[in-house]
Amino acid sequence: MVKTHKEFSYIYRKGKNQHANSVVLFYLPQNGVHKVGFTATKKIGNAVKRNRAKRRMRAMFYELSNSLKDGTYIFVAKAGLFDTSHEKFHNDFKKVLLRAKAITA
């Protein structure tokens, strides 16, 4: 799990980023490392909405985690996350992973 500001900053600087309507992915491929971080800014809303967004992203990550490559992942929630259905969010999530070449199709 990515927890410290230093780790987040490193991945933001060095990793590849991919955007979709509801989520942003920062991905840094690393052999033997499987770390993940989830974040939602105050632009999303109050603490209840931010926590709900992180829970949705966490659930989707664990749903797809078996087909992911080694590396460090940071998922950032966007405001569009609350307007999307589960299927659309699933497609956005897969789209950013495929673009970053972080998932085995």
CSV table of N, CA, C and O in Angstrom, one decimal:
chain,number,residue,atom,x,y,z
A,1,MET,N,0.8,-1.2,0.0
A,1,MET,CA,0.0,0.0,0.0
A,1,MET,C,0.9,1.2,0.0
A,1,MET,O,1.8,1.3,0.8
A,2,VAL,N,0.6,2.2,-0.9
A,2,VAL,CA,1.3,3.4,-0.9
A,2,VAL,C,0.7,4.4,0.1
A,2,VAL,O,-0.5,4.6,0.0
A,3,LYS,N,1.5,4.9,1.0
A,3,LYS,CA,0.9,5.7,2.1
A,3,LYS,C,1.5,7.1,2.3
A,3,LYS,O,0.8,8.0,2.6
A,4,THR,N,2.8,7.1,2.1
A,4,THR,CA,3.5,8.4,2.4
A,4,THR,C,3.5,9.4,1.2
A,4,THR,O,3.4,9.0,0.1
A,5,HIS,N,3.6,10.6,1.6
A,5,HIS,CA,3.6,11.7,0.6
A,5,HIS,C,4.8,11.5,-0.4
A,5,HIS,O,4.7,11.8,-1.6
A,6,LYS,N,5.9,11.1,0.2
A,6,LYS,CA,7.1,10.9,-0.6
A,6,LYS,C,6.9,9.8,-1.7
A,6,LYS,O,7.3,10.0,-2.9
A,7,GLU,N,6.2,8.7,-1.4
A,7,GLU,CA,5.9,7.7,-2.3
A,7,GLU,C,4.9,8.2,-3.4
A,7,GLU,O,5.1,7.9,-4.6
A,8,PHE,N,3.9,8.9,-3.0
A,8,PHE,CA,2.9,9.4,-4.0
A,8,PHE,C,3.6,10.4,-4.9
A,8,PHE,O,3.4,10.3,-6.1
A,9,SER,N,4.5,11.3,-4.4
A,9,SER,CA,5.2,12.3,-5.2
A,9,SER,C,6.1,11.6,-6.2
A,9,SER,O,6.2,12.0,-7.4
A,10,TYR,N,6.8,10.5,-5.8
A,10,TYR,CA,7.7,9.8,-6.7
A,10,TYR,C,6.9,9.2,-7.9
A,10,TYR,O,7.3,9.3,-9.0
A,11,ILE,N,5.8,8.6,-7.6
A,11,ILE,CA,5.0,7.9,-8.7
A,11,ILE,C,4.4,9.0,-9.6
A,11,ILE,O,4.3,8.8,-10.8
A,12,TYR,N,3.9,10.1,-9.0
A,12,TYR,CA,3.4,11.2,-9.8
A,12,TYR,C,4.4,11.7,-10.8
A,12,TYR,O,4.1,12.0,-12.0
A,13,ARG,N,5.7,11.8,-10.4
A,13,ARG,CA,6.8,12.3,-11.2
A,13,ARG,C,7.3,11.3,-12.2
A,13,ARG,O,7.5,11.6,-13.4
A,14,LYS,N,7.5,10.0,-11.8
A,14,LYS,CA,8.1,9.0,-12.7
A,14,LYS,C,7.2,8.1,-13.4
A,14,LYS,O,7.5,7.6,-14.4
A,15,GLY,N,5.9,8.0,-13.0
A,15,GLY,CA,5.0,7.1,-13.6
A,15,GLY,C,4.3,7.6,-14.8
A,15,GLY,O,4.3,8.8,-15.1
A,16,LYS,N,3.7,6.7,-15.5
A,16,LYS,CA,2.8,7.0,-16.7
A,16,LYS,C,1.5,7.4,-16.2
A,16,LYS,O,1.0,6.7,-15.2
A,17,ASN,N,0.8,8.4,-16.8
A,17,ASN,CA,-0.5,8.7,-16.3
A,17,ASN,C,-1.5,8.5,-17.5
A,17,ASN,O,-1.2,8.8,-18.6
A,18,GLN,N,-2.7,8.1,-17.1
A,18,GLN,CA,-3.8,7.9,-18.1
A,18,GLN,C,-5.1,8.4,-17.5
A,18,GLN,O,-5.3,8.2,-16.3
A,19,HIS,N,-5.9,9.1,-18.3
A,19,HIS,CA,-7.1,9.7,-17.8
A,19,HIS,C,-8.3,9.1,-18.5
A,19,HIS,O,-8.3,8.7,-19.6
A,20,ALA,N,-9.4,9.0,-17.7
A,20,ALA,CA,-10.7,8.7,-18.2
A,20,ALA,C,-11.7,9.6,-17.6
A,20,ALA,O,-11.3,10.5,-16.8
A,21,ASN,N,-13.0,9.5,-17.8
A,21,ASN,CA,-14.0,10.4,-17.3
A,21,ASN,C,-14.1,10.3,-15.8
A,21,ASN,O,-14.4,11.3,-15.1
A,22,SER,N,-13.9,9.2,-15.2
A,22,SER,CA,-14.1,9.0,-13.8
A,22,SER,C,-12.9,8.7,-12.9
A,22,SER,O,-12.9,8.8,-11.7
A,23,VAL,N,-11.8,8.4,-13.6
A,23,VAL,CA,-10.6,8.0,-12.8
A,23,VAL,C,-9.3,8.4,-13.6
A,23,VAL,O,-9.3,8.4,-14.8
A,24,VAL,N,-8.2,8.6,-12.8
A,24,VAL,CA,-6.9,8.9,-13.4
A,24,VAL,C,-6.0,7.8,-12.8
A,24,VAL,O,-6.1,7.5,-11.6
A,25,LEU,N,-5.1,7.2,-13.6
A,25,LEU,CA,-4.2,6.2,-13.2
A,25,LEU,C,-2.8,6.7,-13.3
A,25,LEU,O,-2.4,7.2,-14.4
A,26,PHE,N,-1.9,6.6,-12.3
A,26,PHE,CA,-0.5,6.8,-12.4
A,26,PHE,C,0.1,5.4,-12.2
A,26,PHE,O,-0.2,4.8,-11.1
A,27,TYR,N,0.9,5.0,-13.1
A,27,TYR,CA,1.5,3.6,-13.1
A,27,TYR,C,3.0,3.6,-13.3
A,27,TYR,O,3.4,4.2,-14.2
A,28,LEU,N,3.7,2.9,-12.4
A,28,LEU,CA,5.1,2.8,-12.6
A,28,LEU,C,5.4,1.3,-12.5
A,28,LEU,O,5.3,0.6,-11.5
A,29,PRO,N,5.8,0.7,-13.7
A,29,PRO,CA,6.2,-0.7,-13.7
A,29,PRO,C,7.4,-1.0,-12.9
A,29,PRO,O,8.4,-0.3,-13.0
A,30,GLN,N,7.3,-2.0,-12.0
A,30,GLN,CA,8.5,-2.5,-11.2
A,30,GLN,C,8.3,-4.0,-11.0
A,30,GLN,O,7.3,-4.4,-10.6
A,31,ASN,N,9.4,-4.7,-11.2
A,31,ASN,CA,9.4,-6.2,-11.1
A,31,ASN,C,9.3,-6.5,-9.6
A,31,ASN,O,10.0,-6.0,-8.8
A,32,GLY,N,8.4,-7.4,-9.3
A,32,GLY,CA,8.3,-7.9,-7.9
A,32,GLY,C,7.6,-7.0,-6.9
A,32,GLY,O,7.5,-7.4,-5.8
A,33,VAL,N,7.1,-5.9,-7.4
A,33,VAL,CA,6.5,-4.9,-6.5
A,33,VAL,C,5.0,-4.8,-6.9
A,33,VAL,O,4.7,-4.7,-8.1
A,34,HIS,N,4.1,-4.9,-6.0
A,34,HIS,CA,2.7,-4.8,-6.2
A,34,HIS,C,2.1,-3.8,-5.2
A,34,HIS,O,1.6,-4.3,-4.1
A,35,LYS,N,2.2,-2.5,-5.4
A,35,LYS,CA,1.7,-1.5,-4.5
A,35,LYS,C,0.5,-0.8,-5.1
A,35,LYS,O,0.5,-0.6,-6.3
A,36,VAL,N,-0.4,-0.3,-4.3
A,36,VAL,CA,-1.5,0.5,-4.8
A,36,VAL,C,-1.8,1.6,-3.8
A,36,VAL,O,-1.7,1.5,-2.6
A,37,GLY,N,-2.3,2.7,-4.3
A,37,GLY,CA,-2.8,3.9,-3.5
A,37,GLY,C,-4.0,4.4,-4.2
A,37,GLY,O,-4.2,4.4,-5.4
A,38,PHE,N,-4.9,4.9,-3.3
A,38,PHE,CA,-6.2,5.5,-3.8
A,38,PHE,C,-6.3,6.9,-3.2
A,38,PHE,O,-6.0,7.1,-2.0
A,39,THR,N,-6.7,7.9,-4.0
A,39,THR,CA,-6.8,9.2,-3.5
A,39,THR,C,-8.0,9.9,-4.1
A,39,THR,O,-8.4,9.6,-5.3
A,40,ALA,N,-8.6,10.8,-3.4
A,40,ALA,CA,-9.7,11.7,-3.8
A,40,ALA,C,-9.5,13.1,-3.2
A,40,ALA,O,-9.3,13.2,-2.0
A,41,THR,N,-9.4,14.1,-4.1
A,41,THR,CA,-9.2,15.4,-3.6
A,41,THR,C,-10.5,16.1,-3.0
A,41,THR,O,-11.6,15.5,-3.2
A,42,LYS,N,-10.3,17.2,-2.4
A,42,LYS,CA,-11.5,17.9,-1.9
A,42,LYS,C,-12.4,18.5,-3.0
A,42,LYS,O,-13.5,18.9,-2.7
A,43,LYS,N,-11.9,18.5,-4.2
A,43,LYS,CA,-12.8,18.9,-5.4
A,43,LYS,C,-13.9,17.9,-5.5
A,43,LYS,O,-15.0,18.3,-6.1
A,44,ILE,N,-13.7,16.7,-5.1
A,44,ILE,CA,-14.7,15.6,-5.2
A,44,ILE,C,-15.9,16.0,-4.3
A,44,ILE,O,-17.1,15.7,-4.7
A,45,GLY,N,-15.7,16.4,-3.1
A,45,GLY,CA,-16.7,16.7,-2.2
A,45,GLY,C,-16.3,16.5,-0.7
A,45,GLY,O,-15.1,16.6,-0.5
A,46,ASN,N,-17.2,16.4,0.1
A,46,ASN,CA,-16.9,16.2,1.6
A,46,ASN,C,-16.3,14.8,1.8
A,46,ASN,O,-16.1,14.0,0.9
A,47,ALA,N,-16.0,14.5,3.1
A,47,ALA,CA,-15.3,13.3,3.5
A,47,ALA,C,-16.1,12.1,3.1
A,47,ALA,O,-15.5,11.1,2.7
A,48,VAL,N,-17.4,12.2,3.2
A,48,VAL,CA,-18.3,11.0,2.9
A,48,VAL,C,-18.1,10.7,1.4
A,48,VAL,O,-17.9,9.5,1.1
A,49,LYS,N,-18.2,11.7,0.5
A,49,LYS,CA,-18.0,11.4,-0.9
A,49,LYS,C,-16.6,10.9,-1.3
A,49,LYS,O,-16.5,10.0,-2.1
A,50,ARG,N,-15.6,11.5,-0.6
A,50,ARG,CA,-14.2,11.1,-0.9
A,50,ARG,C,-14.0,9.6,-0.5
A,50,ARG,O,-13.4,8.9,-1.3
A,51,ASN,N,-14.5,9.3,0.6
A,51,ASN,CA,-14.4,7.9,1.1
A,51,ASN,C,-15.2,6.9,0.2
A,51,ASN,O,-14.7,5.8,-0.1
A,52,ARG,N,-16.3,7.3,-0.2
A,52,ARG,CA,-17.1,6.5,-1.1
A,52,ARG,C,-16.4,6.3,-2.4
A,52,ARG,O,-16.4,5.2,-3.0
A,53,ALA,N,-15.8,7.3,-2.9
A,53,ALA,CA,-15.0,7.2,-4.2
A,53,ALA,C,-13.9,6.2,-4.0
A,53,ALA,O,-13.6,5.4,-4.9
A,54,LYS,N,-13.1,6.3,-2.9
A,54,LYS,CA,-12.0,5.4,-2.7
A,54,LYS,C,-12.5,4.0,-2.5
A,54,LYS,O,-11.8,3.1,-3.0
A,55,ARG,N,-13.6,3.8,-1.9
A,55,ARG,CA,-14.1,2.4,-1.7
A,55,ARG,C,-14.5,1.8,-3.1
A,55,ARG,O,-14.2,0.7,-3.4
A,56,ARG,N,-15.1,2.6,-4.0
A,56,ARG,CA,-15.5,2.2,-5.3
A,56,ARG,C,-14.2,1.8,-6.1
A,56,ARG,O,-14.2,0.8,-6.8
A,57,MET,N,-13.2,2.6,-6.0
A,57,MET,CA,-12.0,2.4,-6.8
A,57,MET,C,-11.3,1.1,-6.2
A,57,MET,O,-10.8,0.3,-6.9
A,58,ARG,N,-11.3,1.0,-4.9
A,58,ARG,CA,-10.6,-0.2,-4.2
A,58,ARG,C,-11.3,-1.5,-4.6
A,58,ARG,O,-10.7,-2.5,-5.0
A,59,ALA,N,-12.6,-1.5,-4.7
A,59,ALA,CA,-13.4,-2.6,-5.0
A,59,ALA,C,-13.1,-3.0,-6.5
A,59,ALA,O,-12.9,-4.2,-6.8
A,60,MET,N,-13.1,-2.0,-7.4
A,60,MET,CA,-12.8,-2.3,-8.8
A,60,MET,C,-11.4,-2.8,-9.0
A,60,MET,O,-11.1,-3.7,-9.8
A,61,PHE,N,-10.4,-2.3,-8.2
A,61,PHE,CA,-9.0,-2.7,-8.3
A,61,PHE,C,-8.9,-4.2,-7.9
A,61,PHE,O,-8.3,-5.0,-8.6
A,62,TYR,N,-9.5,-4.6,-6.8
A,62,TYR,CA,-9.4,-6.0,-6.3
A,62,TYR,C,-10.2,-6.9,-7.3
A,62,TYR,O,-9.8,-8.1,-7.4
A,63,GLU,N,-11.2,-6.4,-8.0
A,63,GLU,CA,-11.9,-7.2,-8.9
A,63,GLU,C,-11.0,-7.6,-10.1
A,63,GLU,O,-11.1,-8.6,-10.7
A,64,LEU,N,-10.1,-6.6,-10.5
A,64,LEU,CA,-9.3,-6.8,-11.7
A,64,LEU,C,-7.8,-7.2,-11.3
A,64,LEU,O,-7.0,-7.3,-12.2
A,65,SER,N,-7.5,-7.3,-10.0
A,65,SER,CA,-6.1,-7.4,-9.6
A,65,SER,C,-5.4,-8.7,-10.1
A,65,SER,O,-4.2,-8.7,-10.2
A,66,ASN,N,-6.2,-9.8,-10.4
A,66,ASN,CA,-5.5,-11.0,-10.8
A,66,ASN,C,-4.9,-10.9,-12.2
A,66,ASN,O,-3.9,-11.6,-12.5
A,67,SER,N,-5.3,-9.9,-13.0
A,67,SER,CA,-4.8,-9.8,-14.4
A,67,SER,C,-3.8,-8.6,-14.5
A,67,SER,O,-3.5,-8.2,-15.6
A,68,LEU,N,-3.4,-8.0,-13.4
A,68,LEU,CA,-2.5,-6.9,-13.4
A,68,LEU,C,-1.0,-7.3,-13.4
A,68,LEU,O,-0.7,-8.2,-12.7
A,69,LYS,N,-0.2,-6.4,-14.0
A,69,LYS,CA,1.2,-6.7,-14.0
A,69,LYS,C,1.8,-6.1,-12.7
A,69,LYS,O,1.2,-5.3,-12.0
A,70,ASP,N,3.1,-6.5,-12.4
A,70,ASP,CA,3.7,-5.9,-11.2
A,70,ASP,C,4.0,-4.4,-11.4
A,70,ASP,O,4.3,-4.0,-12.5
A,71,GLY,N,3.9,-3.7,-10.3
A,71,GLY,CA,4.2,-2.3,-10.4
A,71,GLY,C,3.5,-1.5,-9.3
A,71,GLY,O,2.8,-2.1,-8.4
A,72,THR,N,3.6,-0.2,-9.3
A,72,THR,CA,2.9,0.6,-8.4
A,72,THR,C,1.8,1.4,-9.1
A,72,THR,O,2.0,2.0,-10.1
A,73,TYR,N,0.6,1.4,-8.5
A,73,TYR,CA,-0.6,2.0,-9.0
A,73,TYR,C,-1.1,3.1,-8.1
A,73,TYR,O,-1.2,2.8,-6.9
A,74,ILE,N,-1.4,4.2,-8.6
A,74,ILE,CA,-2.1,5.2,-7.9
A,74,ILE,C,-3.4,5.6,-8.7
A,74,ILE,O,-3.3,6.0,-9.8
A,75,PHE,N,-4.5,5.5,-8.1
A,75,PHE,CA,-5.8,5.8,-8.7
A,75,PHE,C,-6.3,7.1,-8.0
A,75,PHE,O,-6.4,7.2,-6.8
A,76,VAL,N,-6.7,8.1,-8.9
A,76,VAL,CA,-7.2,9.3,-8.4
A,76,VAL,C,-8.6,9.5,-8.9
A,76,VAL,O,-8.9,9.4,-10.1
A,77,ALA,N,-9.6,9.7,-8.0
A,77,ALA,CA,-11.0,9.9,-8.4
A,77,ALA,C,-11.2,11.2,-9.0
A,77,ALA,O,-10.6,12.2,-8.6
A,78,LYS,N,-12.1,11.2,-10.0
A,78,LYS,CA,-12.5,12.5,-10.6
A,78,LYS,C,-14.0,12.7,-10.3
A,78,LYS,O,-14.7,11.8,-9.9
A,79,ALA,N,-14.5,13.9,-10.5
A,79,ALA,CA,-15.8,14.2,-10.1
A,79,ALA,C,-16.9,13.4,-10.9
A,79,ALA,O,-18.0,13.1,-10.4
A,80,GLY,N,-16.5,12.9,-12.1
A,80,GLY,CA,-17.4,12.1,-12.9
A,80,GLY,C,-17.7,10.8,-12.3
A,80,GLY,O,-18.6,10.1,-12.8
A,81,LEU,N,-17.0,10.4,-11.3
A,81,LEU,CA,-17.1,9.0,-10.7
A,81,LEU,C,-18.5,8.8,-10.2
A,81,LEU,O,-19.1,7.7,-10.3
A,82,PHE,N,-19.1,9.9,-9.6
A,82,PHE,CA,-20.5,9.7,-9.0
A,82,PHE,C,-21.6,9.7,-10.0
A,82,PHE,O,-22.7,9.2,-9.7
A,83,ASP,N,-21.3,10.2,-11.2
A,83,ASP,CA,-22.4,10.2,-12.2
A,83,ASP,C,-22.4,8.9,-13.1
A,83,ASP,O,-23.3,8.8,-14.0
A,84,THR,N,-21.4,8.0,-12.9
A,84,THR,CA,-21.3,6.9,-13.8
A,84,THR,C,-21.9,5.6,-13.1
A,84,THR,O,-21.9,5.5,-11.9
A,85,SER,N,-22.4,4.8,-14.0
A,85,SER,CA,-22.9,3.5,-13.5
A,85,SER,C,-21.7,2.5,-13.3
A,85,SER,O,-20.6,2.9,-13.6
A,86,HIS,N,-22.0,1.4,-12.7
A,86,HIS,CA,-21.0,0.4,-12.4
A,86,HIS,C,-20.3,0.0,-13.7
A,86,HIS,O,-19.1,-0.2,-13.8
A,87,GLU,N,-21.1,-0.3,-14.8
A,87,GLU,CA,-20.5,-0.8,-16.0
A,87,GLU,C,-19.6,0.3,-16.7
A,87,GLU,O,-18.5,0.0,-17.2
A,88,LYS,N,-20.1,1.5,-16.7
A,88,LYS,CA,-19.2,2.6,-17.2
A,88,LYS,C,-18.0,2.8,-16.4
A,88,LYS,O,-16.9,3.0,-17.0
A,89,PHE,N,-18.1,2.7,-15.1
A,89,PHE,CA,-16.9,2.9,-14.3
A,89,PHE,C,-15.9,1.7,-14.5
A,89,PHE,O,-14.7,1.9,-14.6
A,90,HIS,N,-16.5,0.5,-14.7
A,90,HIS,CA,-15.6,-0.7,-15.0
A,90,HIS,C,-14.9,-0.5,-16.3
A,90,HIS,O,-13.7,-0.8,-16.4
A,91,ASN,N,-15.6,0.0,-17.3
A,91,ASN,CA,-15.0,0.3,-18.6
A,91,ASN,C,-13.9,1.4,-18.5
A,91,ASN,O,-12.8,1.2,-19.1
A,92,ASP,N,-14.2,2.4,-17.8
A,92,ASP,CA,-13.1,3.5,-17.6
A,92,ASP,C,-11.9,2.9,-16.9
A,92,ASP,O,-10.8,3.3,-17.3
A,93,PHE,N,-12.1,2.1,-15.9
A,93,PHE,CA,-11.0,1.6,-15.1
A,93,PHE,C,-10.2,0.7,-16.0
A,93,PHE,O,-9.0,0.8,-16.0
A,94,LYS,N,-10.8,-0.2,-16.8
A,94,LYS,CA,-10.1,-1.1,-17.7
A,94,LYS,C,-9.4,-0.3,-18.7
A,94,LYS,O,-8.3,-0.6,-19.1
A,95,LYS,N,-10.0,0.8,-19.2
A,95,LYS,CA,-9.4,1.6,-20.3
A,95,LYS,C,-8.1,2.2,-19.8
A,95,LYS,O,-7.1,2.2,-20.6
A,96,VAL,N,-8.1,2.8,-18.6
A,96,VAL,CA,-6.8,3.4,-18.2
A,96,VAL,C,-5.7,2.3,-17.9
A,96,VAL,O,-4.6,2.6,-18.2
A,97,LEU,N,-6.1,1.2,-17.5
A,97,LEU,CA,-5.2,0.1,-17.3
A,97,LEU,C,-4.6,-0.4,-18.6
A,97,LEU,O,-3.4,-0.7,-18.7
A,98,LEU,N,-5.5,-0.6,-19.6
A,98,LEU,CA,-5.0,-1.0,-20.9
A,98,LEU,C,-4.1,0.0,-21.6
A,98,LEU,O,-3.1,-0.3,-22.2
A,99,ARG,N,-4.5,1.3,-21.5
A,99,ARG,CA,-3.6,2.3,-22.1
A,99,ARG,C,-2.2,2.4,-21.4
A,99,ARG,O,-1.3,2.7,-22.1
A,100,ALA,N,-2.2,2.1,-20.1
A,100,ALA,CA,-0.9,2.2,-19.4
A,100,ALA,C,-0.1,0.8,-19.6
A,100,ALA,O,1.0,0.7,-19.1
A,101,LYS,N,-0.7,-0.1,-20.3
A,101,LYS,CA,-0.2,-1.4,-20.5
A,101,LYS,C,0.1,-2.1,-19.2
A,101,LYS,O,1.2,-2.8,-19.0
A,102,ALA,N,-0.8,-2.0,-18.3
A,102,ALA,CA,-0.6,-2.5,-16.9
A,102,ALA,C,-1.5,-3.8,-16.7
A,102,ALA,O,-1.4,-4.4,-15.7
A,103,ILE,N,-2.2,-4.2,-17.7
A,103,ILE,CA,-3.1,-5.3,-17.6
A,103,ILE,C,-2.9,-6.3,-18.7
A,103,ILE,O,-2.5,-5.9,-19.8
A,104,THR,N,-3.0,-7.6,-18.4
A,104,THR,CA,-2.8,-8.6,-19.4
A,104,THR,C,-4.2,-8.8,-20.0
A,104,THR,O,-5.1,-9.2,-19.2
A,105,ALA,N,-4.4,-8.5,-21.2
A,105,ALA,CA,-5.8,-8.6,-21.9
A,105,ALA,C,-6.2,-10.0,-21.9
A,105,ALA,O,-7.1,-10.5,-21.3
